[in-house]
Coordinates of C-alpha atoms and ligand atoms in Angstrom, one line a residue:
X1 CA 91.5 -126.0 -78.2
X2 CA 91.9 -129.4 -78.4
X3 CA 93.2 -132.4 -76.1
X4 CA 94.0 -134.4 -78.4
X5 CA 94.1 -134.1 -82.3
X6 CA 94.1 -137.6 -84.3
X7 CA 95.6 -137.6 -88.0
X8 CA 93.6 -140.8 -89.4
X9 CA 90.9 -142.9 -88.7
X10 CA 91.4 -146.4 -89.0
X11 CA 92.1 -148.5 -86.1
X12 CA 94.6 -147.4 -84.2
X13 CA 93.0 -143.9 -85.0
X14 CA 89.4 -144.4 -84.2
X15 CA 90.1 -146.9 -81.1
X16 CA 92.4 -144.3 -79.0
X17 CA 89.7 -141.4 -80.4
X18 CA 86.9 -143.4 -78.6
X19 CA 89.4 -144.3 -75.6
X20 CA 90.2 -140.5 -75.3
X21 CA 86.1 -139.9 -75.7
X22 CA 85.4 -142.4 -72.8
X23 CA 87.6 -139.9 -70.6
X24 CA 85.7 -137.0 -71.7
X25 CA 88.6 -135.4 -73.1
X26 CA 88.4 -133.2 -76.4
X27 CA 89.5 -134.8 -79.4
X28 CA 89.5 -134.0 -83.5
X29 CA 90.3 -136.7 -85.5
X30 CA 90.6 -136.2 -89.0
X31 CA 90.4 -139.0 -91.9
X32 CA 91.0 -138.1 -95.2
X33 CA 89.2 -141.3 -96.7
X34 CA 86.6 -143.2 -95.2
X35 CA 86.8 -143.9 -91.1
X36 CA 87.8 -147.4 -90.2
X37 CA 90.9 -147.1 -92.3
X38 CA 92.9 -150.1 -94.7
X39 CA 91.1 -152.6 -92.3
X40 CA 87.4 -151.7 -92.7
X41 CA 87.4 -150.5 -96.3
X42 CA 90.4 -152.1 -98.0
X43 CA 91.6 -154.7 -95.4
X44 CA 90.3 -157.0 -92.9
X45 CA 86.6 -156.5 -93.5
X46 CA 86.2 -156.8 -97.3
X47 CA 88.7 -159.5 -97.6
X48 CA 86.9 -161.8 -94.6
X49 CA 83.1 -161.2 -96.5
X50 CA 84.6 -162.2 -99.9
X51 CA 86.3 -165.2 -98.5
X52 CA 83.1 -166.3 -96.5
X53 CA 81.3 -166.2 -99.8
X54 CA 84.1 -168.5 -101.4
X55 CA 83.7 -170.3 -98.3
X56 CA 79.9 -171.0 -98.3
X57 CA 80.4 -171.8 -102.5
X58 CA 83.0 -174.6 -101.5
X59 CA 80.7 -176.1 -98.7
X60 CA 77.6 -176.2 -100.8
X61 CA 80.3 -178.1 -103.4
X62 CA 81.2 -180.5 -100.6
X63 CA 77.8 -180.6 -98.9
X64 CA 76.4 -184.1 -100.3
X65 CA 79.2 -185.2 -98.3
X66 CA 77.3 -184.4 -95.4
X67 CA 74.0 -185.6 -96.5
X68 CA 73.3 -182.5 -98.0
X69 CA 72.2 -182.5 -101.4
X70 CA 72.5 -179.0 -103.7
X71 CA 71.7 -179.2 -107.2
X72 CA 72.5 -176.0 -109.7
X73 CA 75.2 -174.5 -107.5
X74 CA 76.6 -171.2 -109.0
X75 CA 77.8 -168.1 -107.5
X76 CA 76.7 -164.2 -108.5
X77 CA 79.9 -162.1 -108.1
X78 CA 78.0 -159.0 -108.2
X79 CA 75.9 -160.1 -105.3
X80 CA 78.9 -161.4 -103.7
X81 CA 80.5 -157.5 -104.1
X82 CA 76.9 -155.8 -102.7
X83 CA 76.8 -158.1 -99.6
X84 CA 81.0 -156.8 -98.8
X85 CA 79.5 -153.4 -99.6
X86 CA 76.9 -153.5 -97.2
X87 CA 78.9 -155.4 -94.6
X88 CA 81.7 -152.0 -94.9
X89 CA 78.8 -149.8 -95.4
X90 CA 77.3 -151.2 -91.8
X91 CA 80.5 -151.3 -89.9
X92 CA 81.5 -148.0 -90.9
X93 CA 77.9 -146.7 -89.6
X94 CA 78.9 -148.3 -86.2
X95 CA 82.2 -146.5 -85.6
X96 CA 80.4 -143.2 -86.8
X97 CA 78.0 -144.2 -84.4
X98 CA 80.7 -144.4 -81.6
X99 CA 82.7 -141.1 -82.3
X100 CA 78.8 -139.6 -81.9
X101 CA 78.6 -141.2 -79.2
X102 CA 81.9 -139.8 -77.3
X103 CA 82.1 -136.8 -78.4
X104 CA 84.6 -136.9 -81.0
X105 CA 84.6 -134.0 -83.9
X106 CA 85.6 -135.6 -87.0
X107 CA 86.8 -134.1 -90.0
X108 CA 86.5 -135.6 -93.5
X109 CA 89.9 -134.4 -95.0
X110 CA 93.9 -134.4 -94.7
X111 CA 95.5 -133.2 -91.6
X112 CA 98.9 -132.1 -91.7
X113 CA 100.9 -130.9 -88.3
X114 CA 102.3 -127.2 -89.4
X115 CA 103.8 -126.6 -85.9
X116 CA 104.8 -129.4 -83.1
X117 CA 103.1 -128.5 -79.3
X118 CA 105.4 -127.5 -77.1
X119 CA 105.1 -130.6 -74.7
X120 CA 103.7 -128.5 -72.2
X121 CA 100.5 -130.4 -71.1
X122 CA 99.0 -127.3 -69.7
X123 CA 98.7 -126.3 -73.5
X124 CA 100.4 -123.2 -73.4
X125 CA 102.3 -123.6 -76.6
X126 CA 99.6 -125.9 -78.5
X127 CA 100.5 -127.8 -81.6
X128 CA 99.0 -126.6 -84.9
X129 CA 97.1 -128.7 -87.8
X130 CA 95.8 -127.5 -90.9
X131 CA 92.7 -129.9 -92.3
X132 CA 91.8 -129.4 -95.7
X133 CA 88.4 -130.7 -96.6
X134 CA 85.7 -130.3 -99.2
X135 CA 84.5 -127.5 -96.7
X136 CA 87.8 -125.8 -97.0
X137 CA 91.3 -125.2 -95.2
X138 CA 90.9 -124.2 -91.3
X139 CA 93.8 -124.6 -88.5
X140 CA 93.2 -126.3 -85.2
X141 CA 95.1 -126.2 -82.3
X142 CA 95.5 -129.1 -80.0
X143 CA 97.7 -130.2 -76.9
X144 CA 98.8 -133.0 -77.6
X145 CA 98.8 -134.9 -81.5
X146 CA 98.1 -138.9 -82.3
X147 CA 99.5 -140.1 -85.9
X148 CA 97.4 -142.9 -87.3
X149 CA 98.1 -142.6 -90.6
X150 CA 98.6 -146.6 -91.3
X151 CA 100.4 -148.0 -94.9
X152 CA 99.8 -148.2 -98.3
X153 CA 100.4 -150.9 -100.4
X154 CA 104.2 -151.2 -101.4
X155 CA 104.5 -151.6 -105.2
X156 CA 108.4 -152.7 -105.8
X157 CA 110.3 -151.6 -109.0
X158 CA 109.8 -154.5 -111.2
X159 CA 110.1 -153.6 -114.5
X160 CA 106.3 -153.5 -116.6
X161 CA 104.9 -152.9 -113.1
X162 CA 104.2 -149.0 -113.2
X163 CA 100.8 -148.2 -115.3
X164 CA 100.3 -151.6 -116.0
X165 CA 96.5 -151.7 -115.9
X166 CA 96.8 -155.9 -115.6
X167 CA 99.0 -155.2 -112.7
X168 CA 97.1 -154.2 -109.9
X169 CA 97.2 -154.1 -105.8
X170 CA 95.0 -155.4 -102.5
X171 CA 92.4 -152.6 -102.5
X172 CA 92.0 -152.5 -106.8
X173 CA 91.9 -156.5 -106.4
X174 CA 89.1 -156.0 -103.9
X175 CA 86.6 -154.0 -106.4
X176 CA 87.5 -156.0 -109.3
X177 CA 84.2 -156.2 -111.6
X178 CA 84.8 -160.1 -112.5
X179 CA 86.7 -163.0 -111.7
X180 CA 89.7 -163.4 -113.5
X181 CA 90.3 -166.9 -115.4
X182 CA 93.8 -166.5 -114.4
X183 CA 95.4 -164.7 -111.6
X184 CA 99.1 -164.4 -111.3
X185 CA 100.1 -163.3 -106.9
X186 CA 103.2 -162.0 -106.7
X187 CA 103.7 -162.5 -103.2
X188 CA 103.3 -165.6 -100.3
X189 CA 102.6 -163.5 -97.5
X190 CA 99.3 -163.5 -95.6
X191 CA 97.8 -160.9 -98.2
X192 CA 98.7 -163.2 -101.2
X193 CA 98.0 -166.7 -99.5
X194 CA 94.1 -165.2 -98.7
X195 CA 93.5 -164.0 -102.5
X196 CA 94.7 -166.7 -103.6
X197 CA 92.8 -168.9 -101.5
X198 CA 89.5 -166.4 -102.3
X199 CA 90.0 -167.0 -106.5
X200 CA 91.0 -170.6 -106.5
X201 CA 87.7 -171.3 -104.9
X202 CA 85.9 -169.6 -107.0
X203 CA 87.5 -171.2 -109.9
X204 CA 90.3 -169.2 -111.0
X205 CA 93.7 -170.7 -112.4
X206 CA 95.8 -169.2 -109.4
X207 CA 99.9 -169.2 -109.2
X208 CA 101.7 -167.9 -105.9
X209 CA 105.1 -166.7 -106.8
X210 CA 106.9 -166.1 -103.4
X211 CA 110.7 -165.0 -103.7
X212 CA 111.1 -167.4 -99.9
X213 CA 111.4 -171.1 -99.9
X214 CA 107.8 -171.2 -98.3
X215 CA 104.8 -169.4 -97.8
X216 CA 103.8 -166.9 -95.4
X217 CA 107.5 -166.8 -94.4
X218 CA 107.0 -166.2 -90.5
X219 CA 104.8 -169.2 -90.2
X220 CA 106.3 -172.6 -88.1
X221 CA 108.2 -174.6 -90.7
X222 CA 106.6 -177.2 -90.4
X223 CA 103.2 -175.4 -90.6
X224 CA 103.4 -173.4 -93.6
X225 CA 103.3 -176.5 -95.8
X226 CA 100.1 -177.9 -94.2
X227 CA 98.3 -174.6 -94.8
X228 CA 100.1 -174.8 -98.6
X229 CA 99.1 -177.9 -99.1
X230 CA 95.5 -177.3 -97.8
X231 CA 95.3 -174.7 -101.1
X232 CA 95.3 -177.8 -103.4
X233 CA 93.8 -175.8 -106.0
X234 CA 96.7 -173.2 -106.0
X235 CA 99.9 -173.4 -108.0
X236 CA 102.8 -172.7 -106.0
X237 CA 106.1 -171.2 -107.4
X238 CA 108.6 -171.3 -104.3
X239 CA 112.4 -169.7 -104.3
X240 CA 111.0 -167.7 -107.8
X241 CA 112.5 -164.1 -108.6
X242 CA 110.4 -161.9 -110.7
X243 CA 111.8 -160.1 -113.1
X244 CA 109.4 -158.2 -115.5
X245 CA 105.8 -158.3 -116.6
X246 CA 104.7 -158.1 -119.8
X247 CA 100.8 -157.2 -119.7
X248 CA 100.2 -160.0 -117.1
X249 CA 102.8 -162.7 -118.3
X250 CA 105.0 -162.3 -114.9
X251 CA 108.9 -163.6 -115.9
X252 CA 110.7 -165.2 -113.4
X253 CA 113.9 -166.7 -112.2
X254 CA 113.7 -170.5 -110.6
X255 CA 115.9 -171.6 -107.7
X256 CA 117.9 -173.6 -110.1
X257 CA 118.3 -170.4 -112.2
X258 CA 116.0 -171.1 -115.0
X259 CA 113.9 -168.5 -116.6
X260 CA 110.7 -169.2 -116.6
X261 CA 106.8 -167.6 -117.6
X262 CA 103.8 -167.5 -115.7
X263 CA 100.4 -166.2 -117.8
X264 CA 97.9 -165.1 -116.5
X265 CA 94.8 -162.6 -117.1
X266 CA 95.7 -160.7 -113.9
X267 CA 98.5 -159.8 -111.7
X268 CA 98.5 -159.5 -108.0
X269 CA 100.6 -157.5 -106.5
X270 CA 101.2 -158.3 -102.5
X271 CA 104.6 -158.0 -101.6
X272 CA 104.2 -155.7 -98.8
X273 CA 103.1 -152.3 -97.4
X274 CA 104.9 -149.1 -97.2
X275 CA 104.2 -146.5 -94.1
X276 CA 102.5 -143.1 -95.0
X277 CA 104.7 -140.9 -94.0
X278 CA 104.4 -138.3 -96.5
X279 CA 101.0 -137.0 -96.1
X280 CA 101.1 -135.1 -92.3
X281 CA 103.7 -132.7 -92.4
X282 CA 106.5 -135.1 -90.5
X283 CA 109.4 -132.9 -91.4
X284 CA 107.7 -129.7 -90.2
X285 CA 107.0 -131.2 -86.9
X286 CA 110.7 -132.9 -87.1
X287 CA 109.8 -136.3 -86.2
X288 CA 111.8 -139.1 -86.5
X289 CA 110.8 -141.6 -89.5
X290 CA 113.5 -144.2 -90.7
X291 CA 111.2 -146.4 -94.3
X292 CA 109.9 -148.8 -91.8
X293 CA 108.1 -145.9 -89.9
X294 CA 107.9 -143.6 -87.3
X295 CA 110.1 -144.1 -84.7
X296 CA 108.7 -144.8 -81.4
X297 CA 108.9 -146.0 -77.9
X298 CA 107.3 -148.3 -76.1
X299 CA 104.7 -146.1 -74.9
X300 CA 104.2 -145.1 -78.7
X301 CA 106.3 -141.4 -77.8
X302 CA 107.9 -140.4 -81.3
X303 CA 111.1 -138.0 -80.3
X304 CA 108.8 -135.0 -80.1
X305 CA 107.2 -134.2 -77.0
X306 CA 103.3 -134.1 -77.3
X307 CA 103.3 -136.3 -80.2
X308 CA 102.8 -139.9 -80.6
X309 CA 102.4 -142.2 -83.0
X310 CA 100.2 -146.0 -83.4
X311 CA 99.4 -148.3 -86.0
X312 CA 100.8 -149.5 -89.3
X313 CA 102.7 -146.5 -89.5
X314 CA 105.2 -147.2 -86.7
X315 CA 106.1 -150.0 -89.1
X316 CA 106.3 -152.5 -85.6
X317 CA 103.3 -154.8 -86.6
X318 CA 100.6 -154.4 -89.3
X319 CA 98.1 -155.5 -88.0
X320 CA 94.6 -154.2 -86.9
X321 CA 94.7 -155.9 -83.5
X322 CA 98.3 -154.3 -82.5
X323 CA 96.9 -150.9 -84.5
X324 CA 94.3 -151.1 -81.6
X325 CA 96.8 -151.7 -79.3
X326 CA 99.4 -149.1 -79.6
X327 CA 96.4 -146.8 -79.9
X328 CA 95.4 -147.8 -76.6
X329 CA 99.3 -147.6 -75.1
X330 CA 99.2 -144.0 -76.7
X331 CA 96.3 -142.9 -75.1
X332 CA 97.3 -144.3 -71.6
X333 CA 100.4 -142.6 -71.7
X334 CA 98.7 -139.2 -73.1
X335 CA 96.4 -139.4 -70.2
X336 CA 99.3 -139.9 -68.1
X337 CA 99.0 -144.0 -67.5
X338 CA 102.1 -145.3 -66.0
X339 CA 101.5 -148.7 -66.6
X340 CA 100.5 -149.0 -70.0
X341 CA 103.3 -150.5 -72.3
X342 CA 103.7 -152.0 -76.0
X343 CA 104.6 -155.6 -75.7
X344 CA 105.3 -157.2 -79.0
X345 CA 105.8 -160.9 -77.9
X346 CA 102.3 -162.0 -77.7
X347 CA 100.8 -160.8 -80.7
X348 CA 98.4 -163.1 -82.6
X349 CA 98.2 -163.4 -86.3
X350 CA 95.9 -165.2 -88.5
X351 CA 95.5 -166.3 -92.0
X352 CA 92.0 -166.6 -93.2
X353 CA 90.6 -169.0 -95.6
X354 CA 88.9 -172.4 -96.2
X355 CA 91.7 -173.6 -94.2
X356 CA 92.7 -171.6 -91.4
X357 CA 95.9 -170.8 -89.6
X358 CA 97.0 -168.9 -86.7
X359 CA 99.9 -168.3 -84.2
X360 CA 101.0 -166.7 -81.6
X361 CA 104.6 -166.5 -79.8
X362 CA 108.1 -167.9 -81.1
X363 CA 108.5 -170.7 -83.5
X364 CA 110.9 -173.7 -83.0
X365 CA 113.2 -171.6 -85.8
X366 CA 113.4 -168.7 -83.5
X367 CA 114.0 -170.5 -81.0
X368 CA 116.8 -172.2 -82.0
X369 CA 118.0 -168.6 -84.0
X370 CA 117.6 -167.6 -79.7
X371 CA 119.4 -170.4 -78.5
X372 CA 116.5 -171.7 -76.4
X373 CA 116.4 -174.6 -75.6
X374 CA 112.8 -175.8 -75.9
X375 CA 109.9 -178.9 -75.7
X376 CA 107.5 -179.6 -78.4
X377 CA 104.4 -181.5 -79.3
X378 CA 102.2 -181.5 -82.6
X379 CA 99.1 -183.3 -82.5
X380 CA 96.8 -183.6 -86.3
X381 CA 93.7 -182.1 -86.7
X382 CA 92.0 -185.5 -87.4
X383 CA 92.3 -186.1 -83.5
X384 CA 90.1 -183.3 -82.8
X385 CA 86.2 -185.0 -83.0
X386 CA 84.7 -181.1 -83.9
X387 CA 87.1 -180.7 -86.7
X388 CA 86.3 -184.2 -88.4
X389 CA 83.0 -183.8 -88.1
X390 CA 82.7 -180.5 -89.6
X391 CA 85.7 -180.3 -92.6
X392 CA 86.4 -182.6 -95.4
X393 CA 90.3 -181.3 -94.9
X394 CA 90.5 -183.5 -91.5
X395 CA 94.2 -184.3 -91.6
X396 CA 95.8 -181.5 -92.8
X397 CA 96.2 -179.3 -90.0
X398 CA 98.0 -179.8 -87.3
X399 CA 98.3 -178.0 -83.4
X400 CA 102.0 -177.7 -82.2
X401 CA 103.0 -176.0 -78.8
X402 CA 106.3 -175.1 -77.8
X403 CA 107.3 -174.1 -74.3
X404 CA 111.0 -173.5 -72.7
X405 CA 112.7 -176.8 -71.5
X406 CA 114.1 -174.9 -68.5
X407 CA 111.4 -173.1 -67.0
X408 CA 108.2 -174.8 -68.5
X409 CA 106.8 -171.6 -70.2
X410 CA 104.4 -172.0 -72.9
X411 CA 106.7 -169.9 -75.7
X412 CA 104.3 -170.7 -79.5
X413 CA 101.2 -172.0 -80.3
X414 CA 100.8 -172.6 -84.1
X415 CA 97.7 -173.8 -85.7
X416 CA 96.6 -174.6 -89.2
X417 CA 92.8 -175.5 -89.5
X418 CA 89.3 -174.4 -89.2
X419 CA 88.7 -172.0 -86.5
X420 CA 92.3 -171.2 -85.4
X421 CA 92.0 -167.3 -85.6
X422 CA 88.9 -167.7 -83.1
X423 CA 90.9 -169.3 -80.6
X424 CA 94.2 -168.4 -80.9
X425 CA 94.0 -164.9 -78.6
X426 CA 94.0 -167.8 -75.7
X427 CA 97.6 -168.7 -76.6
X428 CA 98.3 -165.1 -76.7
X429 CA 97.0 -165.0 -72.8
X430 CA 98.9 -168.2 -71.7
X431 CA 102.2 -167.0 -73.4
X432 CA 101.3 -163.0 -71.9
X433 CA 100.6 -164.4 -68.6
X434 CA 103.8 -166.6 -68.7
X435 CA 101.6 -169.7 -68.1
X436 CA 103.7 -172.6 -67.6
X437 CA 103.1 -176.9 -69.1
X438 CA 101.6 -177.9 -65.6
X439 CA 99.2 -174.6 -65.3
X440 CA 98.1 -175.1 -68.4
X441 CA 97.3 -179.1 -67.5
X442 CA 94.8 -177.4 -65.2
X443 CA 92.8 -175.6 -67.5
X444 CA 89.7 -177.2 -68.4
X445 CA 88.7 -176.3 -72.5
X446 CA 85.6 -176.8 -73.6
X447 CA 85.1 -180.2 -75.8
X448 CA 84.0 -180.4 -78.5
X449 CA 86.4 -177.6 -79.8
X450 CA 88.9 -177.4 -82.1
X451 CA 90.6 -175.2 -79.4
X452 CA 90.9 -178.3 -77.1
X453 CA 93.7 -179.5 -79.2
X454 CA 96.1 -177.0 -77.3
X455 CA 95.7 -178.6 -74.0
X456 CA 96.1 -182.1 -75.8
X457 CA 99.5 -181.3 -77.4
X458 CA 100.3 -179.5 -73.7
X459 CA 99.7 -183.0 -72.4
X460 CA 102.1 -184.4 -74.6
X461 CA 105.0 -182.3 -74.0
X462 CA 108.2 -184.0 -72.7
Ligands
FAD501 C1 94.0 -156.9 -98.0 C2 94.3 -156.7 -96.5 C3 93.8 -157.6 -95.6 C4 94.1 -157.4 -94.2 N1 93.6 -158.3 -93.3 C5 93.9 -158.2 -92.0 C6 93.4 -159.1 -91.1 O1 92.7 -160.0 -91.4 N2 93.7 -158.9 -89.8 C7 94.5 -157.9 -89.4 O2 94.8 -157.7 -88.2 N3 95.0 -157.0 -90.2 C8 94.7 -157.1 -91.5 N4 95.2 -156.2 -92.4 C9 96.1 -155.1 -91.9 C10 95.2 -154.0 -91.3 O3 94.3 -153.5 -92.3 C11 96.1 -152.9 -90.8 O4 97.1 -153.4 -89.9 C12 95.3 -151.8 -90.1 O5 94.3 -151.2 -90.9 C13 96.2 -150.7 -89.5 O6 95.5 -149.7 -88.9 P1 96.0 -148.2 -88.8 O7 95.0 -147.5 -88.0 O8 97.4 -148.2 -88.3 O9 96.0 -147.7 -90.3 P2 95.0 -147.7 -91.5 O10 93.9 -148.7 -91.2 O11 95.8 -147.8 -92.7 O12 94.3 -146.3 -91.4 C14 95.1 -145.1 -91.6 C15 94.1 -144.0 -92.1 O13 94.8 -142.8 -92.1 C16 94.3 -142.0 -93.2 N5 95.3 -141.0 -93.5 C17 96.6 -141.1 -94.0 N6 97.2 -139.9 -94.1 C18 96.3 -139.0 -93.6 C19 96.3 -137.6 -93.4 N7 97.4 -136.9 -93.7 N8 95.2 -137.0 -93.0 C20 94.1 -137.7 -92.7 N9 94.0 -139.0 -92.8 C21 95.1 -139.7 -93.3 C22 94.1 -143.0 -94.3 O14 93.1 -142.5 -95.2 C23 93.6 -144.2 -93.5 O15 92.2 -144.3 -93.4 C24 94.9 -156.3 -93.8 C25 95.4 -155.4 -94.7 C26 95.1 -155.6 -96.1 C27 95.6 -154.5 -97.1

């Protein structure tokens, strides 16, 4: 029997499988793809090697700048495709590597929960999971289950949508044999904003169609246009409804009410992800669900005793960082951790690109939406010496900081600019460890940096 039986392998999965391996405990974790989940394969990984290729092509563009001089630049999509290949193809190795390496059986195939444990940790009434893989149907018993199984990419009911072959989602976009001339994104959200970002630097006619009144819609307001406008290349359609798509003309309604018609040789669609919920036997095991996800607590307990649930497919944050996370919560808490809890308010997110953005905390919006009362500074790139000397985008980005007028705590940092997702998990510990304007004074960063912009703007608030 089992400790522990794990129903996907992606982050959240393969993280709290490993954690669970550390303590010598036995665990089964069962992936029905490929292990490292949406982020390896179809996610994180492949998107961040594409978009360093487009990001090496538009330096090499900008490089005489520099003193550099490149003559017959051109890119090799194909070569572009084998290099993500073997990037996956590596990392994948790695984490096969690492279940090896702790012990952990995995099966290549669906699981599916046929009968809920009874909560008893002894094990006495174990829960039941069928697999079914190439090697056939077998039944494991286990004493205690961990639901990984992540999200899917949500395709919405717009009409011409379904079958459309010009019409396609994140992981087709990814495999795509050639660039299109003309991509239409349905979609401003992180997802959308790096495709687009990947294409127009590679020379395709992009236009972002985004149903808000700005990009990336959870972004600092007065952030999200600097990263916007940092996509010069990319057509932007704000406050636009679509309505249908005719082979990949996407029709849409304008703020103002106009109708209007996008063309375009391909159609992205990015307008969220959907939970999987349908593939583990939720029902049997009677587990709470509502369309965002499973339902859980803060120690990632759904409402059945001996089962918990991490990742995407709680719905609380998709992201492979939380996935990892909540993973680790679930495991702490299986092993019988007292201390271990899920803390949303500290989360970093990132947007990946030529230009850059990251944040971490509240926003001046939410603030005000929370009545706080709060302190800000901004301070532009082009202050920081490492950024100037490094982009030819010096003055679009911006650092702001905002921290609580009452009792000095650091509350956001947003950035837009190069290297914001490498440094923003240090926001994420001053705002975790409640670090207020004059502790943060004291706090020496290293200079050159982009990063050193932080303590700058932490200077200036008052
Ligand atoms: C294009 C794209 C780019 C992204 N970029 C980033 C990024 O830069 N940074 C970031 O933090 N996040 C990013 N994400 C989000 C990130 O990929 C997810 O948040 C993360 O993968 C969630 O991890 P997970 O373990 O919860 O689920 P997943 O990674 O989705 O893994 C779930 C696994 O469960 C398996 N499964 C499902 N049902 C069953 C079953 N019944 N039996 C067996 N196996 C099953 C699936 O095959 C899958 O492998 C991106 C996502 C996309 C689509």
């Amino acid at each position: 029997m089992y400790d522990t039986i794990i129903i996907g392998g992606g982050p959240a999965g393969y993280l709290a499988a490993e954690r669970l391996g550390h303590e010598k405990k036995k665990v089964l974790l069962i992936e029905e793809q490929n292990l490292g989940g949406t982020c390896l394969n179809r996610g994180c990984v492949p998107t961040k090697t594409l978009l360093n290729s487009a990001k090496q092509y538009v330096h090499a563009k900008e490089a005489e700048k520099f003193g550099v001089m490149v003559q017959g630049l051109s890119y090799d999509w194909a070569v572009i495709q084998n290099w993500k290949t073997e990037v996956v193809t590596k990392l994948r190795t790695g984490i096969e590597g690492q279940m090896k390496r702790f012990g952990v059986e995995v099966i290549n195939g669906r699981g599916e929960i046929i009968c809920p444990p009874s909560g008893d940790p002894s094990g006495d009434k174990p829960a039941r999971v069928l697999s079914v893989s190439g090697n056939g149907t077998a039944e494991h018993e286990g004493k205690t289950i961990l639901i990984c199984t992540g999200s899917v990419p949500a395709l919405p009911p717009i009409p011409g949508t379904k079958d459309n072959p010009l019409v396609v989602d994140s992981t087709a976009l990814l495999a795509i044999g050639t660039v299109p001339q003309r991509l239409a994104v349905i979609g401003g959200g992180v997802i959308g904003v790096e495709f687009a970002g990947l294409f127009s630097s590679l020379g395709s006619e992009v236009t972002v169609i985004e149903m808000m009144d700005e990009i990336v819609p959870f972004m600092d307001k007065e952030q999200a246009p600097l990263l916007r406008r940092a996509m010069k290349d990319v057509t932007f359609k704000l406050g636009c409804k679509v309505e249908k798509i005719e082979g990949a003309a996407v029709h849409y309604t304008t703020k103002d009410g106009k109708a209007e018609k996008q063309d375009a040789d391909l159609v992205l669609m990015a307008v969220g992800r959907r939970p999987v919920l349908d593939t583990w036997g939720a029902k049997a095991a009677g587990i709470d669900t509502t369309p965002k996800g499973v339902a859980v607590d803060d120690r990632m307990r759904t409402n059945i005793p001996g089962i918990w649930a991490a990742g995407d497919v709680t719905g609380k944050s998709l992201l492979a960082h939380s996935a990892y996370r909540m993973g680790e919560v679930a495991v702490a808490d299986i092993l019988g951790g007292k201390s271990n809890r899920m803390r949303y308010n500290a989360i970093p997110w990132a947007v990946y690109g030529i230009t850059e953005a990251a944040g971490v905390g509240i926003t001046e919006q939410e603030a005000a939406a929370k009545g706080v009362a709060i302190i800000k500074a901004s301070l532009p790139m082009k202050v920081s010496g490492r950024f100037v000397a490094e982009n030819t985008f010096a003055g679009h980005g911006a650092v702001k900081v905002i921290a609580d007028a009452a009792n000095r705590r650091i509350l956001g940092i947003h950035a837009v600019g190069a290297y914001s997702p490498e440094f923003i998990w240090g926001g994420a510990a001053l705002i975790e460890q409640e670090f207020r304007i004059d502790e943060v004074k004291q706090l020496i960063f290293p200079h050159p940096t982009v990063s050193e912009l932080i303590r700058d703007a932490v200077w200036g608030l008052e």
